[in-house]
């Protein structure tokens, strides 16, 4: 089945530790995205990548890092520099062939809790 | 300024009735796209429907329709014949035709469908 997978589903981290969230897609989508969702809030863009080996900062990139070494994979590292990392993290992907109508499809999310 | 406004934090509807979820947006760009997503308690964001600013007709997808009123800058989601499985958070999002064309999300409306 085609889709987007994220792992782990739940992640606990001690303060001062870096953690990496996995995102894989087999939809052959060009673009991939990372969003953060806080309670009662909409989604905010952390990073996005339109092509392998290239990525751009979104609205809240501070304290996060990404890589895009393969088209299928876009891991997100939450570093110790992120002041308030407890949140729900969603990965998405899309084609880039319909302009405004490019639809982003989402993975199941990873809930990160800092202890 | 808030780009996407969803003023209803929560809505209740009885099974088999129709419900309208409000969304207003703010843009000076004549070319833009509007999306609705559903987020069940599992967390995954599910794409429902898309409306382009130049589309002549309101978008429909099964039981979902988008009541697009361009002059009022509103893009309300109408769900007909509500089902228990429609209980979820619903997010409106917009993409403008500038730069990267990122998606901007509203804060969501929680819909509860009762038997």
PDB file of C-alpha atoms in Angstrom:
ATOM      1  CA  UNK A   1       0.000   0.000   0.000  1.00  0.00           C
ATOM      2  CA  UNK A   2       1.222   3.489  -0.812  1.00  0.00           C
ATOM      3  CA  UNK A   3       1.474   5.941   2.007  1.00  0.00           C
ATOM      4  CA  UNK A   4       3.501   7.821   4.549  1.00  0.00           C
ATOM      5  CA  UNK A   5       4.906   6.181   7.643  1.00  0.00           C
ATOM      6  CA  UNK A   6       6.228   7.880  10.724  1.00  0.00           C
ATOM      7  CA  UNK A   7       8.055   6.300  13.601  1.00  0.00           C
ATOM      8  CA  UNK A   8       7.936   6.056  16.465  1.00  0.00           C
ATOM      9  CA  UNK A   9       4.317   6.810  17.311  1.00  0.00           C
ATOM     10  CA  UNK A  10       5.286   7.961  20.814  1.00  0.00           C
ATOM     11  CA  UNK A  11       8.677   9.268  21.878  1.00  0.00           C
ATOM     12  CA  UNK A  12       9.945  10.346  25.256  1.00  0.00           C
ATOM     13  CA  UNK A  13      13.045  12.421  25.615  1.00  0.00           C
ATOM     14  CA  UNK A  14      15.034  13.764  28.498  1.00  0.00           C
ATOM     15  CA  UNK A  15      15.968  17.405  28.454  1.00  0.00           C
ATOM     16  CA  UNK A  16      19.239  18.014  26.672  1.00  0.00           C
ATOM     17  CA  UNK A  17      18.923  15.048  24.328  1.00  0.00           C
ATOM     18  CA  UNK A  18      18.599  15.122  20.577  1.00  0.00           C
ATOM     19  CA  UNK A  19      16.000  12.835  19.030  1.00  0.00           C
ATOM     20  CA  UNK A  20      15.274  11.923  15.430  1.00  0.00           C
ATOM     21  CA  UNK A  21      11.784  11.356  14.044  1.00  0.00           C
ATOM     22  CA  UNK A  22      11.483   9.185  10.985  1.00  0.00           C
ATOM     23  CA  UNK A  23       9.317   9.891   7.938  1.00  0.00           C
ATOM     24  CA  UNK A  24       9.174   7.648   4.876  1.00  0.00           C
ATOM     25  CA  UNK A  25       6.901   7.825   1.833  1.00  0.00           C
ATOM     26  CA  UNK A  26       6.417   5.441  -1.072  1.00  0.00           C
ATOM     27  CA  UNK A  27       4.132   7.713  -3.078  1.00  0.00           C
ATOM     28  CA  UNK A  28       6.986   8.936  -5.299  1.00  0.00           C
ATOM     29  CA  UNK A  29       6.218  12.461  -4.164  1.00  0.00           C
ATOM     30  CA  UNK A  30       8.724  15.189  -4.862  1.00  0.00           C
ATOM     31  CA  UNK A  31       8.143  17.340  -1.805  1.00  0.00           C
ATOM     32  CA  UNK A  32       8.135  16.520   1.864  1.00  0.00           C
ATOM     33  CA  UNK A  33       7.235  18.619   4.905  1.00  0.00           C
ATOM     34  CA  UNK A  34       7.423  18.643   8.678  1.00  0.00           C
ATOM     35  CA  UNK A  35       4.777  20.312  10.806  1.00  0.00           C
ATOM     36  CA  UNK A  36       4.364  20.828  14.503  1.00  0.00           C
ATOM     37  CA  UNK A  37       0.955  20.842  16.192  1.00  0.00           C
ATOM     38  CA  UNK A  38       0.363  22.117  19.723  1.00  0.00           C
ATOM     39  CA  UNK A  39      -2.899  21.598  21.647  1.00  0.00           C
ATOM     40  CA  UNK A  40      -5.694  23.785  20.320  1.00  0.00           C
ATOM     41  CA  UNK A  41      -3.558  25.016  17.473  1.00  0.00           C
ATOM     42  CA  UNK A  42      -3.293  24.513  13.774  1.00  0.00           C
ATOM     43  CA  UNK A  43      -0.200  23.143  12.090  1.00  0.00           C
ATOM     44  CA  UNK A  44       2.985  25.171  11.793  1.00  0.00           C
ATOM     45  CA  UNK A  45       5.639  24.448   9.164  1.00  0.00           C
ATOM     46  CA  UNK A  46       9.076  23.506  10.451  1.00  0.00           C
ATOM     47  CA  UNK A  47      11.003  22.494   7.316  1.00  0.00           C
ATOM     48  CA  UNK A  48      10.221  21.477   3.772  1.00  0.00           C
ATOM     49  CA  UNK A  49      12.094  19.906   0.893  1.00  0.00           C
ATOM     50  CA  UNK A  50      11.198  20.055  -2.771  1.00  0.00           C
ATOM     51  CA  UNK A  51      14.067  17.954  -4.061  1.00  0.00           C
ATOM     52  CA  UNK A  52      16.681  15.539  -2.788  1.00  0.00           C
ATOM     53  CA  UNK A  53      19.649  17.175  -1.042  1.00  0.00           C
ATOM     54  CA  UNK A  54      17.798  20.464  -0.682  1.00  0.00           C
ATOM     55  CA  UNK A  55      15.544  21.764   2.073  1.00  0.00           C
ATOM     56  CA  UNK A  56      14.270  25.087   3.349  1.00  0.00           C
ATOM     57  CA  UNK A  57      13.322  26.508   6.727  1.00  0.00           C
ATOM     58  CA  UNK A  58       9.684  26.998   7.487  1.00  0.00           C
ATOM     59  CA  UNK A  59       8.157  29.307  10.070  1.00  0.00           C
ATOM     60  CA  UNK A  60       9.552  27.647  13.201  1.00  0.00           C
ATOM     61  CA  UNK A  61      12.842  25.975  12.204  1.00  0.00           C
ATOM     62  CA  UNK A  62      14.881  27.029  15.236  1.00  0.00           C
ATOM     63  CA  UNK A  63      16.018  24.025  17.247  1.00  0.00           C
ATOM     64  CA  UNK A  64      15.284  21.546  14.453  1.00  0.00           C
ATOM     65  CA  UNK A  65      17.333  20.027  11.644  1.00  0.00           C
ATOM     66  CA  UNK A  66      16.504  17.817   8.661  1.00  0.00           C
ATOM     67  CA  UNK A  67      18.138  15.923   5.836  1.00  0.00           C
ATOM     68  CA  UNK A  68      16.890  14.683   2.475  1.00  0.00           C
ATOM     69  CA  UNK A  69      19.387  12.159   1.182  1.00  0.00           C
ATOM     70  CA  UNK A  70      16.736  10.013  -0.506  1.00  0.00           C
ATOM     71  CA  UNK A  71      13.488  10.970  -2.182  1.00  0.00           C
ATOM     72  CA  UNK A  72      11.560   8.658   0.117  1.00  0.00           C
ATOM     73  CA  UNK A  73      12.951   9.833   3.428  1.00  0.00           C
ATOM     74  CA  UNK A  74      12.893  13.107   5.365  1.00  0.00           C
ATOM     75  CA  UNK A  75      13.993  12.629   8.990  1.00  0.00           C
ATOM     76  CA  UNK A  76      13.581  15.414  11.524  1.00  0.00           C
ATOM     77  CA  UNK A  77      15.992  15.901  14.420  1.00  0.00           C
ATOM     78  CA  UNK A  78      14.751  17.776  17.436  1.00  0.00           C
ATOM     79  CA  UNK A  79      17.839  19.207  19.062  1.00  0.00           C
ATOM     80  CA  UNK A  80      18.458  20.288  22.635  1.00  0.00           C
ATOM     81  CA  UNK A  81      18.281  23.869  21.361  1.00  0.00           C
ATOM     82  CA  UNK A  82      14.520  23.534  20.894  1.00  0.00           C
ATOM     83  CA  UNK A  83      13.113  25.187  24.013  1.00  0.00           C
ATOM     84  CA  UNK A  84       9.694  23.583  24.086  1.00  0.00           C
ATOM     85  CA  UNK A  85       9.759  20.414  21.992  1.00  0.00           C
ATOM     86  CA  UNK A  86       6.760  18.627  23.512  1.00  0.00           C
ATOM     87  CA  UNK A  87       4.249  18.505  20.662  1.00  0.00           C
ATOM     88  CA  UNK A  88       2.670  16.361  17.961  1.00  0.00           C
ATOM     89  CA  UNK A  89       4.798  16.172  14.810  1.00  0.00           C
ATOM     90  CA  UNK A  90       3.301  15.486  11.410  1.00  0.00           C
ATOM     91  CA  UNK A  91       5.128  14.666   8.213  1.00  0.00           C
ATOM     92  CA  UNK A  92       3.527  15.250   4.814  1.00  0.00           C
ATOM     93  CA  UNK A  93       4.384  14.820   1.166  1.00  0.00           C
ATOM     94  CA  UNK A  94       3.064  16.062  -2.142  1.00  0.00           C
ATOM     95  CA  UNK A  95       3.693  16.132  -5.823  1.00  0.00           C
ATOM     96  CA  UNK A  96       4.714  19.461  -7.349  1.00  0.00           C
ATOM     97  CA  UNK A  97       2.772  19.354 -10.594  1.00  0.00           C
ATOM     98  CA  UNK A  98      -0.529  21.087  -9.935  1.00  0.00           C
ATOM     99  CA  UNK A  99       0.550  24.413  -8.495  1.00  0.00           C
ATOM    100  CA  UNK A 100      -1.960  25.728  -5.999  1.00  0.00           C
ATOM    101  CA  UNK A 101      -3.865  22.433  -6.102  1.00  0.00           C
ATOM    102  CA  UNK A 102      -0.900  20.309  -4.976  1.00  0.00           C
ATOM    103  CA  UNK A 103      -2.379  18.297  -2.134  1.00  0.00           C
ATOM    104  CA  UNK A 104      -0.333  17.386   0.899  1.00  0.00           C
ATOM    105  CA  UNK A 105      -0.885  13.926   2.333  1.00  0.00           C
ATOM    106  CA  UNK A 106       0.023  13.261   5.919  1.00  0.00           C
ATOM    107  CA  UNK A 107       1.509  10.493   7.977  1.00  0.00           C
ATOM    108  CA  UNK A 108       0.054   9.279  11.304  1.00  0.00           C
ATOM    109  CA  UNK A 109       2.270  11.567  13.397  1.00  0.00           C
ATOM    110  CA  UNK A 110       4.735  11.225  16.273  1.00  0.00           C
ATOM    111  CA  UNK A 111       3.891  12.484  19.732  1.00  0.00           C
ATOM    112  CA  UNK A 112       7.055  13.736  21.437  1.00  0.00           C
ATOM    113  CA  UNK A 113       7.136  14.320  25.174  1.00  0.00           C
ATOM    114  CA  UNK A 114      10.080  15.834  26.981  1.00  0.00           C
ATOM    115  CA  UNK A 115      10.438  14.598  30.538  1.00  0.00           C
TER     116      UNK A 115
ATOM    117  CA  UNK B   1      -2.747  39.080  10.687  1.00  0.00           C
ATOM    118  CA  UNK B   2      -4.621  35.808  10.874  1.00  0.00           C
ATOM    119  CA  UNK B   3      -4.758  34.316   7.410  1.00  0.00           C
ATOM    120  CA  UNK B   4      -7.323  31.635   8.216  1.00  0.00           C
ATOM    121  CA  UNK B   5     -10.025  32.074  10.843  1.00  0.00           C
ATOM    122  CA  UNK B   6     -12.212  29.304  12.178  1.00  0.00           C
ATOM    123  CA  UNK B   7     -14.479  30.898  14.755  1.00  0.00           C
ATOM    124  CA  UNK B   8     -16.267  27.763  15.942  1.00  0.00           C
ATOM    125  CA  UNK B   9     -14.143  25.898  18.471  1.00  0.00           C
ATOM    126  CA  UNK B  10     -16.799  23.190  18.726  1.00  0.00           C
ATOM    127  CA  UNK B  11     -19.906  22.092  16.870  1.00  0.00           C
ATOM    128  CA  UNK B  12     -22.563  19.500  17.679  1.00  0.00           C
ATOM    129  CA  UNK B  13     -24.786  17.767  15.175  1.00  0.00           C
ATOM    130  CA  UNK B  14     -27.118  14.812  15.253  1.00  0.00           C
ATOM    131  CA  UNK B  15     -26.513  11.837  13.068  1.00  0.00           C
ATOM    132  CA  UNK B  16     -27.962  12.161   9.544  1.00  0.00           C
ATOM    133  CA  UNK B  17     -28.227  15.940   9.760  1.00  0.00           C
ATOM    134  CA  UNK B  18     -26.146  18.398   7.752  1.00  0.00           C
ATOM    135  CA  UNK B  19     -23.574  20.676   9.387  1.00  0.00           C
ATOM    136  CA  UNK B  20     -21.617  23.711   8.211  1.00  0.00           C
ATOM    137  CA  UNK B  21     -18.144  24.470   9.493  1.00  0.00           C
ATOM    138  CA  UNK B  22     -17.068  28.065   8.978  1.00  0.00           C
ATOM    139  CA  UNK B  23     -13.809  29.298   7.517  1.00  0.00           C
ATOM    140  CA  UNK B  24     -12.849  32.821   6.519  1.00  0.00           C
ATOM    141  CA  UNK B  25      -9.546  33.799   4.998  1.00  0.00           C
ATOM    142  CA  UNK B  26      -7.516  36.874   4.343  1.00  0.00           C
ATOM    143  CA  UNK B  27      -5.445  37.411   1.228  1.00  0.00           C
ATOM    144  CA  UNK B  28      -4.787  40.095  -1.329  1.00  0.00           C
ATOM    145  CA  UNK B  29      -3.589  37.529  -3.858  1.00  0.00           C
ATOM    146  CA  UNK B  30      -6.194  36.889  -6.586  1.00  0.00           C
ATOM    147  CA  UNK B  31      -4.880  33.362  -7.051  1.00  0.00           C
ATOM    148  CA  UNK B  32      -5.087  30.956  -4.120  1.00  0.00           C
ATOM    149  CA  UNK B  33      -6.261  27.534  -3.078  1.00  0.00           C
ATOM    150  CA  UNK B  34      -8.369  26.435  -0.143  1.00  0.00           C
ATOM    151  CA  UNK B  35      -8.277  23.023   1.536  1.00  0.00           C
ATOM    152  CA  UNK B  36     -10.166  21.205   4.240  1.00  0.00           C
ATOM    153  CA  UNK B  37      -8.631  18.424   6.316  1.00  0.00           C
ATOM    154  CA  UNK B  38     -10.130  16.087   8.910  1.00  0.00           C
ATOM    155  CA  UNK B  39      -8.123  15.003  11.945  1.00  0.00           C
ATOM    156  CA  UNK B  40      -9.625  12.082  13.886  1.00  0.00           C
ATOM    157  CA  UNK B  41      -8.446  11.296  17.391  1.00  0.00           C
ATOM    158  CA  UNK B  42      -5.736   9.071  15.885  1.00  0.00           C
ATOM    159  CA  UNK B  43      -3.985  12.232  14.731  1.00  0.00           C
ATOM    160  CA  UNK B  44      -3.550  11.735  11.015  1.00  0.00           C
ATOM    161  CA  UNK B  45      -4.664  14.619   8.808  1.00  0.00           C
ATOM    162  CA  UNK B  46      -6.999  13.415   6.059  1.00  0.00           C
ATOM    163  CA  UNK B  47      -7.519  15.548   2.945  1.00  0.00           C
ATOM    164  CA  UNK B  48     -11.188  16.171   2.220  1.00  0.00           C
ATOM    165  CA  UNK B  49     -11.686  18.792  -0.465  1.00  0.00           C
ATOM    166  CA  UNK B  50      -9.995  21.517  -2.502  1.00  0.00           C
ATOM    167  CA  UNK B  51     -11.280  24.773  -4.019  1.00  0.00           C
ATOM    168  CA  UNK B  52      -9.287  27.019  -6.322  1.00  0.00           C
ATOM    169  CA  UNK B  53      -9.969  30.738  -6.321  1.00  0.00           C
ATOM    170  CA  UNK B  54     -10.775  30.685 -10.036  1.00  0.00           C
ATOM    171  CA  UNK B  55     -12.995  27.620  -9.911  1.00  0.00           C
ATOM    172  CA  UNK B  56     -16.436  28.537 -11.199  1.00  0.00           C
ATOM    173  CA  UNK B  57     -18.320  25.930  -9.219  1.00  0.00           C
ATOM    174  CA  UNK B  58     -18.239  24.932  -5.590  1.00  0.00           C
ATOM    175  CA  UNK B  59     -16.165  21.825  -4.999  1.00  0.00           C
ATOM    176  CA  UNK B  60     -17.896  18.610  -3.956  1.00  0.00           C
ATOM    177  CA  UNK B  61     -16.526  15.256  -2.827  1.00  0.00           C
ATOM    178  CA  UNK B  62     -19.154  12.763  -1.801  1.00  0.00           C
ATOM    179  CA  UNK B  63     -20.862  14.061   1.355  1.00  0.00           C
ATOM    180  CA  UNK B  64     -18.500  17.038   1.523  1.00  0.00           C
ATOM    181  CA  UNK B  65     -19.080  20.299  -0.302  1.00  0.00           C
ATOM    182  CA  UNK B  66     -17.381  23.626  -0.061  1.00  0.00           C
ATOM    183  CA  UNK B  67     -19.564  26.727   0.057  1.00  0.00           C
ATOM    184  CA  UNK B  68     -17.170  29.188  -1.568  1.00  0.00           C
ATOM    185  CA  UNK B  69     -18.161  32.854  -1.322  1.00  0.00           C
ATOM    186  CA  UNK B  70     -15.270  34.761  -2.831  1.00  0.00           C
ATOM    187  CA  UNK B  71     -16.525  38.270  -2.114  1.00  0.00           C
ATOM    188  CA  UNK B  72     -16.997  37.401   1.549  1.00  0.00           C
ATOM    189  CA  UNK B  73     -13.702  35.485   1.639  1.00  0.00           C
ATOM    190  CA  UNK B  74     -15.370  32.475   3.131  1.00  0.00           C
ATOM    191  CA  UNK B  75     -14.927  28.789   2.365  1.00  0.00           C
ATOM    192  CA  UNK B  76     -17.316  26.885   4.583  1.00  0.00           C
ATOM    193  CA  UNK B  77     -17.341  23.098   4.646  1.00  0.00           C
ATOM    194  CA  UNK B  78     -20.743  21.451   4.466  1.00  0.00           C
ATOM    195  CA  UNK B  79     -21.073  17.848   5.573  1.00  0.00           C
ATOM    196  CA  UNK B  80     -24.356  16.273   4.570  1.00  0.00           C
ATOM    197  CA  UNK B  81     -25.953  13.320   6.339  1.00  0.00           C
ATOM    198  CA  UNK B  82     -23.513  13.311   9.259  1.00  0.00           C
ATOM    199  CA  UNK B  83     -22.208   9.998  10.503  1.00  0.00           C
ATOM    200  CA  UNK B  84     -20.738   9.060  13.865  1.00  0.00           C
ATOM    201  CA  UNK B  85     -17.373   8.633  12.162  1.00  0.00           C
ATOM    202  CA  UNK B  86     -17.394  12.303  11.206  1.00  0.00           C
ATOM    203  CA  UNK B  87     -16.592  13.231  14.806  1.00  0.00           C
ATOM    204  CA  UNK B  88     -13.126  14.811  14.545  1.00  0.00           C
ATOM    205  CA  UNK B  89     -11.227  18.074  14.291  1.00  0.00           C
ATOM    206  CA  UNK B  90     -11.593  19.878  10.979  1.00  0.00           C
ATOM    207  CA  UNK B  91      -8.988  22.280   9.655  1.00  0.00           C
ATOM    208  CA  UNK B  92      -9.273  24.850   6.894  1.00  0.00           C
ATOM    209  CA  UNK B  93      -6.054  25.783   5.076  1.00  0.00           C
ATOM    210  CA  UNK B  94      -5.025  28.193   2.346  1.00  0.00           C
ATOM    211  CA  UNK B  95      -2.217  28.339  -0.152  1.00  0.00           C
ATOM    212  CA  UNK B  96      -1.363  31.665  -1.768  1.00  0.00           C
ATOM    213  CA  UNK B  97       0.377  32.005  -5.105  1.00  0.00           C
ATOM    214  CA  UNK B  98       3.520  33.608  -3.715  1.00  0.00           C
ATOM    215  CA  UNK B  99       6.955  32.204  -3.048  1.00  0.00           C
ATOM    216  CA  UNK B 100       6.901  28.632  -1.896  1.00  0.00           C
ATOM    217  CA  UNK B 101       3.110  28.488  -1.784  1.00  0.00           C
ATOM    218  CA  UNK B 102       3.039  27.050   1.699  1.00  0.00           C
ATOM    219  CA  UNK B 103      -0.135  25.885   3.387  1.00  0.00           C
ATOM    220  CA  UNK B 104      -1.423  28.023   6.249  1.00  0.00           C
ATOM    221  CA  UNK B 105      -3.823  26.336   8.662  1.00  0.00           C
ATOM    222  CA  UNK B 106      -6.600  27.615  10.867  1.00  0.00           C
ATOM    223  CA  UNK B 107      -6.973  26.545  14.492  1.00  0.00           C
ATOM    224  CA  UNK B 108      -9.658  24.002  13.723  1.00  0.00           C
ATOM    225  CA  UNK B 109     -13.233  23.155  14.717  1.00  0.00           C
ATOM    226  CA  UNK B 110     -14.089  20.096  16.766  1.00  0.00           C
ATOM    227  CA  UNK B 111     -17.207  18.346  15.442  1.00  0.00           C
ATOM    228  CA  UNK B 112     -19.139  15.930  17.600  1.00  0.00           C
ATOM    229  CA  UNK B 113     -21.819  13.809  15.976  1.00  0.00           C
ATOM    230  CA  UNK B 114     -24.378  12.353  18.365  1.00  0.00           C
ATOM    231  CA  UNK B 115     -26.633   9.334  17.741  1.00  0.00           C
TER     232      UNK B 115
END
